[in-house]
PDB file of C-alpha atoms in Angstrom:
ATOM      1  CA  MET A   1       0.000   0.000   0.000  1.00 59.00           C
ATOM      2  CA  THR A   2       2.784   2.442   0.936  1.00 69.00           C
ATOM      3  CA  TRP A   3       4.573   1.650  -2.310  1.00 66.00           C
ATOM      4  CA  GLU A   4       1.518   2.481  -4.444  1.00 81.00           C
ATOM      5  CA  ILE A   5       0.802   5.710  -2.562  1.00 84.00           C
ATOM      6  CA  LEU A   6       4.375   6.943  -2.987  1.00 86.00           C
ATOM      7  CA  ASN A   7       4.302   5.958  -6.651  1.00 86.00           C
ATOM      8  CA  VAL A   8       1.160   7.980  -7.333  1.00 91.00           C
ATOM      9  CA  ILE A   9       2.327  10.994  -5.302  1.00 91.00           C
ATOM     10  CA  GLY A  10       5.755  11.026  -6.937  1.00 92.00           C
ATOM     11  CA  THR A  11       4.441  10.494 -10.458  1.00 93.00           C
ATOM     12  CA  MET A  12       1.889  13.303 -10.227  1.00 93.00           C
ATOM     13  CA  ALA A  13       4.257  15.711  -8.472  1.00 93.00           C
ATOM     14  CA  PHE A  14       7.194  15.198 -10.822  1.00 94.00           C
ATOM     15  CA  GLY A  15       4.877  15.208 -13.836  1.00 93.00           C
ATOM     16  CA  ILE A  16       3.522  18.592 -12.756  1.00 92.00           C
ATOM     17  CA  SER A  17       7.049  19.822 -12.078  1.00 92.00           C
ATOM     18  CA  GLY A  18       8.197  18.834 -15.561  1.00 93.00           C
ATOM     19  CA  ALA A  19       5.122  20.368 -17.177  1.00 92.00           C
ATOM     20  CA  ILE A  20       5.621  23.666 -15.335  1.00 90.00           C
ATOM     21  CA  VAL A  21       9.211  23.873 -16.611  1.00 91.00           C
ATOM     22  CA  ALA A  22       7.984  23.099 -20.146  1.00 92.00           C
ATOM     23  CA  LEU A  23       5.282  25.766 -19.949  1.00 89.00           C
ATOM     24  CA  ASP A  24       7.784  28.254 -18.545  1.00 88.00           C
ATOM     25  CA  GLU A  25      10.025  27.541 -21.556  1.00 91.00           C
ATOM     26  CA  LYS A  26       7.006  28.046 -23.875  1.00 91.00           C
ATOM     27  CA  TYR A  27       7.110  24.436 -25.135  1.00 93.00           C
ATOM     28  CA  ASP A  28       4.260  23.035 -27.214  1.00 94.00           C
ATOM     29  CA  LEU A  29       1.956  20.170 -26.215  1.00 94.00           C
ATOM     30  CA  PHE A  30       4.490  17.526 -27.203  1.00 95.00           C
ATOM     31  CA  GLY A  31       7.187  19.283 -25.174  1.00 94.00           C
ATOM     32  CA  VAL A  32       4.945  19.356 -22.112  1.00 95.00           C
ATOM     33  CA  TYR A  33       4.264  15.629 -22.397  1.00 96.00           C
ATOM     34  CA  LEU A  34       7.936  14.879 -23.045  1.00 95.00           C
ATOM     35  CA  LEU A  35       9.233  16.803 -20.032  1.00 95.00           C
ATOM     36  CA  GLY A  36       6.387  15.618 -17.840  1.00 95.00           C
ATOM     37  CA  PHE A  37       6.878  11.932 -18.601  1.00 96.00           C
ATOM     38  CA  THR A  38      10.680  12.030 -18.441  1.00 95.00           C
ATOM     39  CA  THR A  39      10.554  13.813 -15.084  1.00 94.00           C
ATOM     40  CA  ALA A  40       7.987  11.369 -13.697  1.00 94.00           C
ATOM     41  CA  PHE A  41       9.653   8.162 -14.902  1.00 94.00           C
ATOM     42  CA  GLY A  42      13.283   9.097 -15.592  1.00 92.00           C
ATOM     43  CA  GLY A  43      14.460   8.470 -12.033  1.00 91.00           C
ATOM     44  CA  GLY A  44      13.014   4.968 -11.986  1.00 89.00           C
ATOM     45  CA  LEU A  45      14.654   4.131 -15.312  1.00 90.00           C
ATOM     46  CA  VAL A  46      18.062   5.357 -14.139  1.00 89.00           C
ATOM     47  CA  ARG A  47      17.700   3.440 -10.859  1.00 87.00           C
ATOM     48  CA  HIS A  48      16.884   0.181 -12.634  1.00 86.00           C
ATOM     49  CA  VAL A  49      19.812   0.538 -15.037  1.00 88.00           C
ATOM     50  CA  VAL A  50      22.359   1.340 -12.308  1.00 84.00           C
ATOM     51  CA  LEU A  51      21.148  -1.365  -9.909  1.00 82.00           C
ATOM     52  CA  GLY A  52      20.980  -3.961 -12.674  1.00 82.00           C
ATOM     53  CA  LEU A  53      17.222  -4.440 -12.490  1.00 79.00           C
ATOM     54  CA  PRO A  54      14.912  -5.196 -15.463  1.00 83.00           C
ATOM     55  CA  VAL A  55      13.949  -1.900 -17.111  1.00 84.00           C
ATOM     56  CA  SER A  56      10.806  -3.577 -18.430  1.00 83.00           C
ATOM     57  CA  GLU A  57       9.329  -3.297 -14.923  1.00 82.00           C
ATOM     58  CA  VAL A  58       9.080   0.487 -15.388  1.00 82.00           C
ATOM     59  CA  TRP A  59       7.074   0.107 -18.605  1.00 84.00           C
ATOM     60  CA  GLU A  60       4.581  -2.216 -16.908  1.00 85.00           C
ATOM     61  CA  GLN A  61       3.160   0.611 -14.767  1.00 87.00           C
ATOM     62  CA  SER A  62       0.282   1.350 -17.132  1.00 89.00           C
ATOM     63  CA  MET A  63      -1.885   2.937 -14.438  1.00 91.00           C
ATOM     64  CA  LEU A  64       0.866   5.411 -13.530  1.00 92.00           C
ATOM     65  CA  PHE A  65       1.341   6.335 -17.185  1.00 94.00           C
ATOM     66  CA  LEU A  66      -2.398   7.008 -17.408  1.00 94.00           C
ATOM     67  CA  ILE A  67      -2.298   9.135 -14.231  1.00 94.00           C
ATOM     68  CA  ALA A  68       0.641  11.110 -15.619  1.00 95.00           C
ATOM     69  CA  PHE A  69      -1.112  11.574 -18.982  1.00 96.00           C
ATOM     70  CA  ILE A  70      -4.294  12.891 -17.364  1.00 95.00           C
ATOM     71  CA  THR A  71      -2.333  15.182 -15.033  1.00 93.00           C
ATOM     72  CA  LEU A  72      -0.266  16.667 -17.865  1.00 95.00           C
ATOM     73  CA  THR A  73      -3.314  17.109 -20.097  1.00 95.00           C
ATOM     74  CA  LEU A  74      -5.217  18.989 -17.390  1.00 92.00           C
ATOM     75  CA  LEU A  75      -2.197  21.151 -16.642  1.00 89.00           C
ATOM     76  CA  PHE A  76      -1.788  22.086 -20.305  1.00 91.00           C
ATOM     77  CA  PHE A  77      -5.404  22.905 -21.113  1.00 91.00           C
ATOM     78  CA  ILE A  78      -6.556  24.458 -17.825  1.00 86.00           C
ATOM     79  CA  PRO A  79      -4.984  27.905 -17.125  1.00 82.00           C
ATOM     80  CA  PHE A  80      -3.989  27.206 -13.529  1.00 76.00           C
ATOM     81  CA  HIS A  81      -1.623  30.182 -13.575  1.00 68.00           C
ATOM     82  CA  TRP A  82      -4.711  32.436 -13.495  1.00 66.00           C
ATOM     83  CA  PHE A  83      -5.469  31.167 -10.015  1.00 67.00           C
ATOM     84  CA  PHE A  84      -2.001  30.567  -8.563  1.00 66.00           C
ATOM     85  CA  LYS A  85       0.465  33.398  -8.152  1.00 69.00           C
ATOM     86  CA  GLU A  86       4.221  32.872  -8.551  1.00 69.00           C
ATOM     87  CA  TRP A  87       3.833  29.874 -10.854  1.00 65.00           C
ATOM     88  CA  GLU A  88       7.546  28.949 -10.749  1.00 70.00           C
ATOM     89  CA  LYS A  89       7.504  28.556  -6.946  1.00 77.00           C
ATOM     90  CA  TRP A  90       4.727  25.998  -7.296  1.00 82.00           C
ATOM     91  CA  GLY A  91       7.062  24.125  -9.636  1.00 85.00           C
ATOM     92  CA  VAL A  92       9.700  24.046  -6.894  1.00 89.00           C
ATOM     93  CA  PHE A  93       7.105  22.810  -4.393  1.00 92.00           C
ATOM     94  CA  PHE A  94       5.923  19.951  -6.609  1.00 91.00           C
ATOM     95  CA  ASP A  95       9.552  19.102  -7.353  1.00 91.00           C
ATOM     96  CA  ALA A  96      10.125  18.813  -3.581  1.00 93.00           C
ATOM     97  CA  ILE A  97       7.140  16.453  -3.290  1.00 94.00           C
ATOM     98  CA  GLY A  98       8.449  14.318  -6.130  1.00 93.00           C
ATOM     99  CA  LEU A  99      11.950  14.277  -4.655  1.00 94.00           C
ATOM    100  CA  SER A 100      10.644  13.143  -1.279  1.00 95.00           C
ATOM    101  CA  ALA A 101       8.199  10.510  -2.543  1.00 94.00           C
ATOM    102  CA  PHE A 102      10.606   8.934  -5.023  1.00 94.00           C
ATOM    103  CA  ALA A 103      13.618   9.097  -2.701  1.00 95.00           C
ATOM    104  CA  ILE A 104      11.666   7.105  -0.114  1.00 95.00           C
ATOM    105  CA  GLN A 105      10.314   4.767  -2.769  1.00 91.00           C
ATOM    106  CA  GLY A 106      13.797   4.175  -4.189  1.00 92.00           C
ATOM    107  CA  ALA A 107      15.161   3.367  -0.736  1.00 95.00           C
ATOM    108  CA  LEU A 108      12.282   0.965  -0.022  1.00 93.00           C
ATOM    109  CA  PHE A 109      12.842  -0.685  -3.385  1.00 88.00           C
ATOM    110  CA  ALA A 110      16.543  -1.265  -2.688  1.00 92.00           C
ATOM    111  CA  VAL A 111      15.859  -2.559   0.840  1.00 93.00           C
ATOM    112  CA  ALA A 112      13.193  -4.963  -0.444  1.00 90.00           C
ATOM    113  CA  ALA A 113      15.655  -6.236  -3.064  1.00 88.00           C
ATOM    114  CA  GLY A 114      18.168  -6.990  -0.317  1.00 91.00           C
ATOM    115  CA  TYR A 115      20.793  -4.432  -1.292  1.00 93.00           C
ATOM    116  CA  PRO A 116      23.265  -3.081   1.322  1.00 95.00           C
ATOM    117  CA  LEU A 117      23.085   0.467   2.702  1.00 96.00           C
ATOM    118  CA  PRO A 118      25.346   2.087   0.035  1.00 95.00           C
ATOM    119  CA  ALA A 119      23.075   0.724  -2.704  1.00 94.00           C
ATOM    120  CA  VAL A 120      20.010   1.922  -0.770  1.00 95.00           C
ATOM    121  CA  ILE A 121      21.483   5.434  -0.783  1.00 95.00           C
ATOM    122  CA  VAL A 122      22.271   5.239  -4.514  1.00 94.00           C
ATOM    123  CA  GLY A 123      18.798   3.921  -5.289  1.00 93.00           C
ATOM    124  CA  SER A 124      17.190   6.667  -3.241  1.00 95.00           C
ATOM    125  CA  VAL A 125      19.226   9.488  -4.752  1.00 94.00           C
ATOM    126  CA  LEU A 126      18.856   8.282  -8.347  1.00 92.00           C
ATOM    127  CA  THR A 127      15.121   7.731  -8.023  1.00 93.00           C
ATOM    128  CA  GLY A 128      14.592  11.052  -6.274  1.00 93.00           C
ATOM    129  CA  THR A 129      16.796  13.217  -8.497  1.00 93.00           C
ATOM    130  CA  GLY A 130      17.158  11.357 -11.796  1.00 92.00           C
ATOM    131  CA  GLY A 131      13.934  12.593 -13.366  1.00 92.00           C
ATOM    132  CA  GLY A 132      14.633  16.184 -12.354  1.00 90.00           C
ATOM    133  CA  MET A 133      18.136  16.038 -13.832  1.00 92.00           C
ATOM    134  CA  ILE A 134      16.808  14.731 -17.154  1.00 93.00           C
ATOM    135  CA  ARG A 135      14.115  17.438 -17.120  1.00 92.00           C
ATOM    136  CA  ASP A 136      16.625  20.228 -16.552  1.00 92.00           C
ATOM    137  CA  ILE A 137      19.011  18.924 -19.230  1.00 92.00           C
ATOM    138  CA  LEU A 138      16.215  18.666 -21.817  1.00 92.00           C
ATOM    139  CA  ALA A 139      15.091  22.191 -20.886  1.00 92.00           C
ATOM    140  CA  GLY A 140      18.642  23.523 -21.290  1.00 91.00           C
ATOM    141  CA  ARG A 141      19.017  24.318 -17.603  1.00 88.00           C
ATOM    142  CA  LYS A 142      21.702  23.454 -15.075  1.00 85.00           C
ATOM    143  CA  PRO A 143      20.421  20.520 -12.984  1.00 86.00           C
ATOM    144  CA  LEU A 144      19.180  21.727  -9.594  1.00 79.00           C
ATOM    145  CA  VAL A 145      20.939  18.870  -7.863  1.00 80.00           C
ATOM    146  CA  LEU A 146      24.367  20.161  -8.944  1.00 78.00           C
ATOM    147  CA  HIS A 147      24.316  23.859  -8.204  1.00 69.00           C
ATOM    148  CA  LYS A 148      21.335  25.117  -6.244  1.00 66.00           C
ATOM    149  CA  GLU A 149      20.117  24.802  -2.664  1.00 73.00           C
ATOM    150  CA  ILE A 150      20.596  21.530  -0.766  1.00 86.00           C
ATOM    151  CA  TYR A 151      18.720  18.924  -2.797  1.00 89.00           C
ATOM    152  CA  ALA A 152      20.118  15.411  -3.080  1.00 91.00           C
ATOM    153  CA  MET A 153      21.298  15.344   0.538  1.00 93.00           C
ATOM    154  CA  TRP A 154      17.691  15.171   1.676  1.00 94.00           C
ATOM    155  CA  ALA A 155      17.336  12.010  -0.423  1.00 94.00           C
ATOM    156  CA  VAL A 156      20.436  10.662   1.338  1.00 95.00           C
ATOM    157  CA  LEU A 157      18.788  11.471   4.671  1.00 96.00           C
ATOM    158  CA  GLY A 158      15.693   9.509   3.664  1.00 96.00           C
ATOM    159  CA  ALA A 159      17.826   6.586   2.514  1.00 96.00           C
ATOM    160  CA  LEU A 160      19.688   6.461   5.829  1.00 97.00           C
ATOM    161  CA  VAL A 161      16.464   6.553   7.843  1.00 97.00           C
ATOM    162  CA  ILE A 162      15.016   3.682   5.817  1.00 96.00           C
ATOM    163  CA  GLY A 163      18.224   1.732   5.298  1.00 96.00           C
ATOM    164  CA  LEU A 164      18.996   1.731   9.015  1.00 95.00           C
ATOM    165  CA  GLY A 165      15.478   0.541   9.812  1.00 94.00           C
ATOM    166  CA  ILE A 166      14.467   3.712  11.664  1.00 95.00           C
ATOM    167  CA  ALA A 167      11.277   4.147   9.610  1.00 93.00           C
ATOM    168  CA  THR A 168       9.367   1.010   8.659  1.00 90.00           C
ATOM    169  CA  GLU A 169       5.703   1.646   9.430  1.00 92.00           C
ATOM    170  CA  MET A 170       3.488   3.536   7.009  1.00 91.00           C
ATOM    171  CA  TRP A 171       2.919   6.465   9.378  1.00 92.00           C
ATOM    172  CA  GLU A 172       6.683   6.760   9.919  1.00 95.00           C
ATOM    173  CA  LEU A 173       7.249   6.874   6.164  1.00 94.00           C
ATOM    174  CA  MET A 174       4.566   9.552   5.777  1.00 94.00           C
ATOM    175  CA  VAL A 175       6.259  11.630   8.493  1.00 95.00           C
ATOM    176  CA  LEU A 176       9.557  11.178   6.630  1.00 96.00           C
ATOM    177  CA  LEU A 177       7.834  12.253   3.404  1.00 95.00           C
ATOM    178  CA  VAL A 178       6.636  15.497   4.987  1.00 96.00           C
ATOM    179  CA  LEU A 179      10.004  16.044   6.686  1.00 97.00           C
ATOM    180  CA  ILE A 180      11.970  15.832   3.421  1.00 96.00           C
ATOM    181  CA  ILE A 181       9.516  18.148   1.655  1.00 96.00           C
ATOM    182  CA  THR A 182       9.796  20.639   4.514  1.00 96.00           C
ATOM    183  CA  LEU A 183      13.596  20.515   4.585  1.00 96.00           C
ATOM    184  CA  ARG A 184      13.794  20.956   0.822  1.00 94.00           C
ATOM    185  CA  MET A 185      11.476  23.975   0.895  1.00 94.00           C
ATOM    186  CA  LEU A 186      13.407  25.476   3.826  1.00 94.00           C
ATOM    187  CA  SER A 187      16.557  25.043   1.745  1.00 92.00           C
ATOM    188  CA  VAL A 188      14.936  27.119  -0.996  1.00 90.00           C
ATOM    189  CA  ILE A 189      13.498  29.772   1.311  1.00 90.00           C
ATOM    190  CA  TYR A 190      16.668  30.272   3.345  1.00 91.00           C
ATOM    191  CA  ASP A 191      19.110  29.445   0.533  1.00 87.00           C
ATOM    192  CA  TRP A 192      20.803  26.574   2.358  1.00 89.00           C
ATOM    193  CA  ARG A 193      23.685  25.352   0.216  1.00 86.00           C
ATOM    194  CA  LEU A 194      26.531  22.906   0.469  1.00 83.00           C
ATOM    195  CA  PRO A 195      29.933  24.637   0.231  1.00 82.00           C
ATOM    196  CA  SER A 196      31.530  24.887  -3.204  1.00 80.00           C
ATOM    197  CA  ARG A 197      35.265  24.882  -3.909  1.00 82.00           C
ATOM    198  CA  SER A 198      35.240  28.672  -4.193  1.00 83.00           C
ATOM    199  CA  ASP A 199      33.644  28.859  -0.738  1.00 80.00           C
ATOM    200  CA  TRP A 200      36.407  26.637   0.622  1.00 82.00           C
ATOM    201  CA  LEU A 201      39.146  28.712  -1.020  1.00 83.00           C
ATOM    202  CA  ARG A 202      37.669  31.905   0.409  1.00 85.00           C
ATOM    203  CA  PHE A 203      37.638  30.271   3.842  1.00 80.00           C
ATOM    204  CA  VAL A 204      41.257  29.158   3.534  1.00 83.00           C
ATOM    205  CA  SER A 205      42.300  32.560   2.193  1.00 84.00           C
ATOM    206  CA  SER A 206      40.826  34.268   5.253  1.00 82.00           C
ATOM    207  CA  PHE A 207      43.621  32.736   7.352  1.00 81.00           C
ATOM    208  CA  ARG A 208      46.319  34.237   5.144  1.00 72.00           C
ATOM    209  CA  LYS A 209      45.356  37.820   5.903  1.00 60.00           C
TER     210      LYS A 209
END
């Protein structure tokens, strides 16, 4: 049950996130579907390839493809931006939901397959960030995971909580879902970032004065 709920939440959220980027870039209907589907299912494809799992399993999720199709169609034809201010921020919010849902799902998938903790972390990060990276590359943008506020580390946090057996019950996983979304949005609001090399060099240089 938890698996299906996370699948639906992640698929819809990442589909919306991809569609919002496509609409922001003034893409046509095909572009909206392309970015929406690749964002929703790209992470799962990357995870299966890296972990050596059958990719065909991703294509067997016909219900999720239908959910994504309906979501993207509604988003394209209904002018939601008339009702919601700051359209791009909603894209960030839905991206945070997708990150959280798929990071948890990826970790659960790796644990169920019997993989060790490092593979659980990889599965979580790839599932949670893979679709967003493909979306940003197709849209000609720098992937959020590589240069913006703290992003993938929240997927690592989720993987550790699940991989170490801290969260196993459904209510615990739902709390973790909300926690990762909240931390990701706080990262955006307060511009929390991991240090870059230039930050490190500035820090080291401060001791030379």
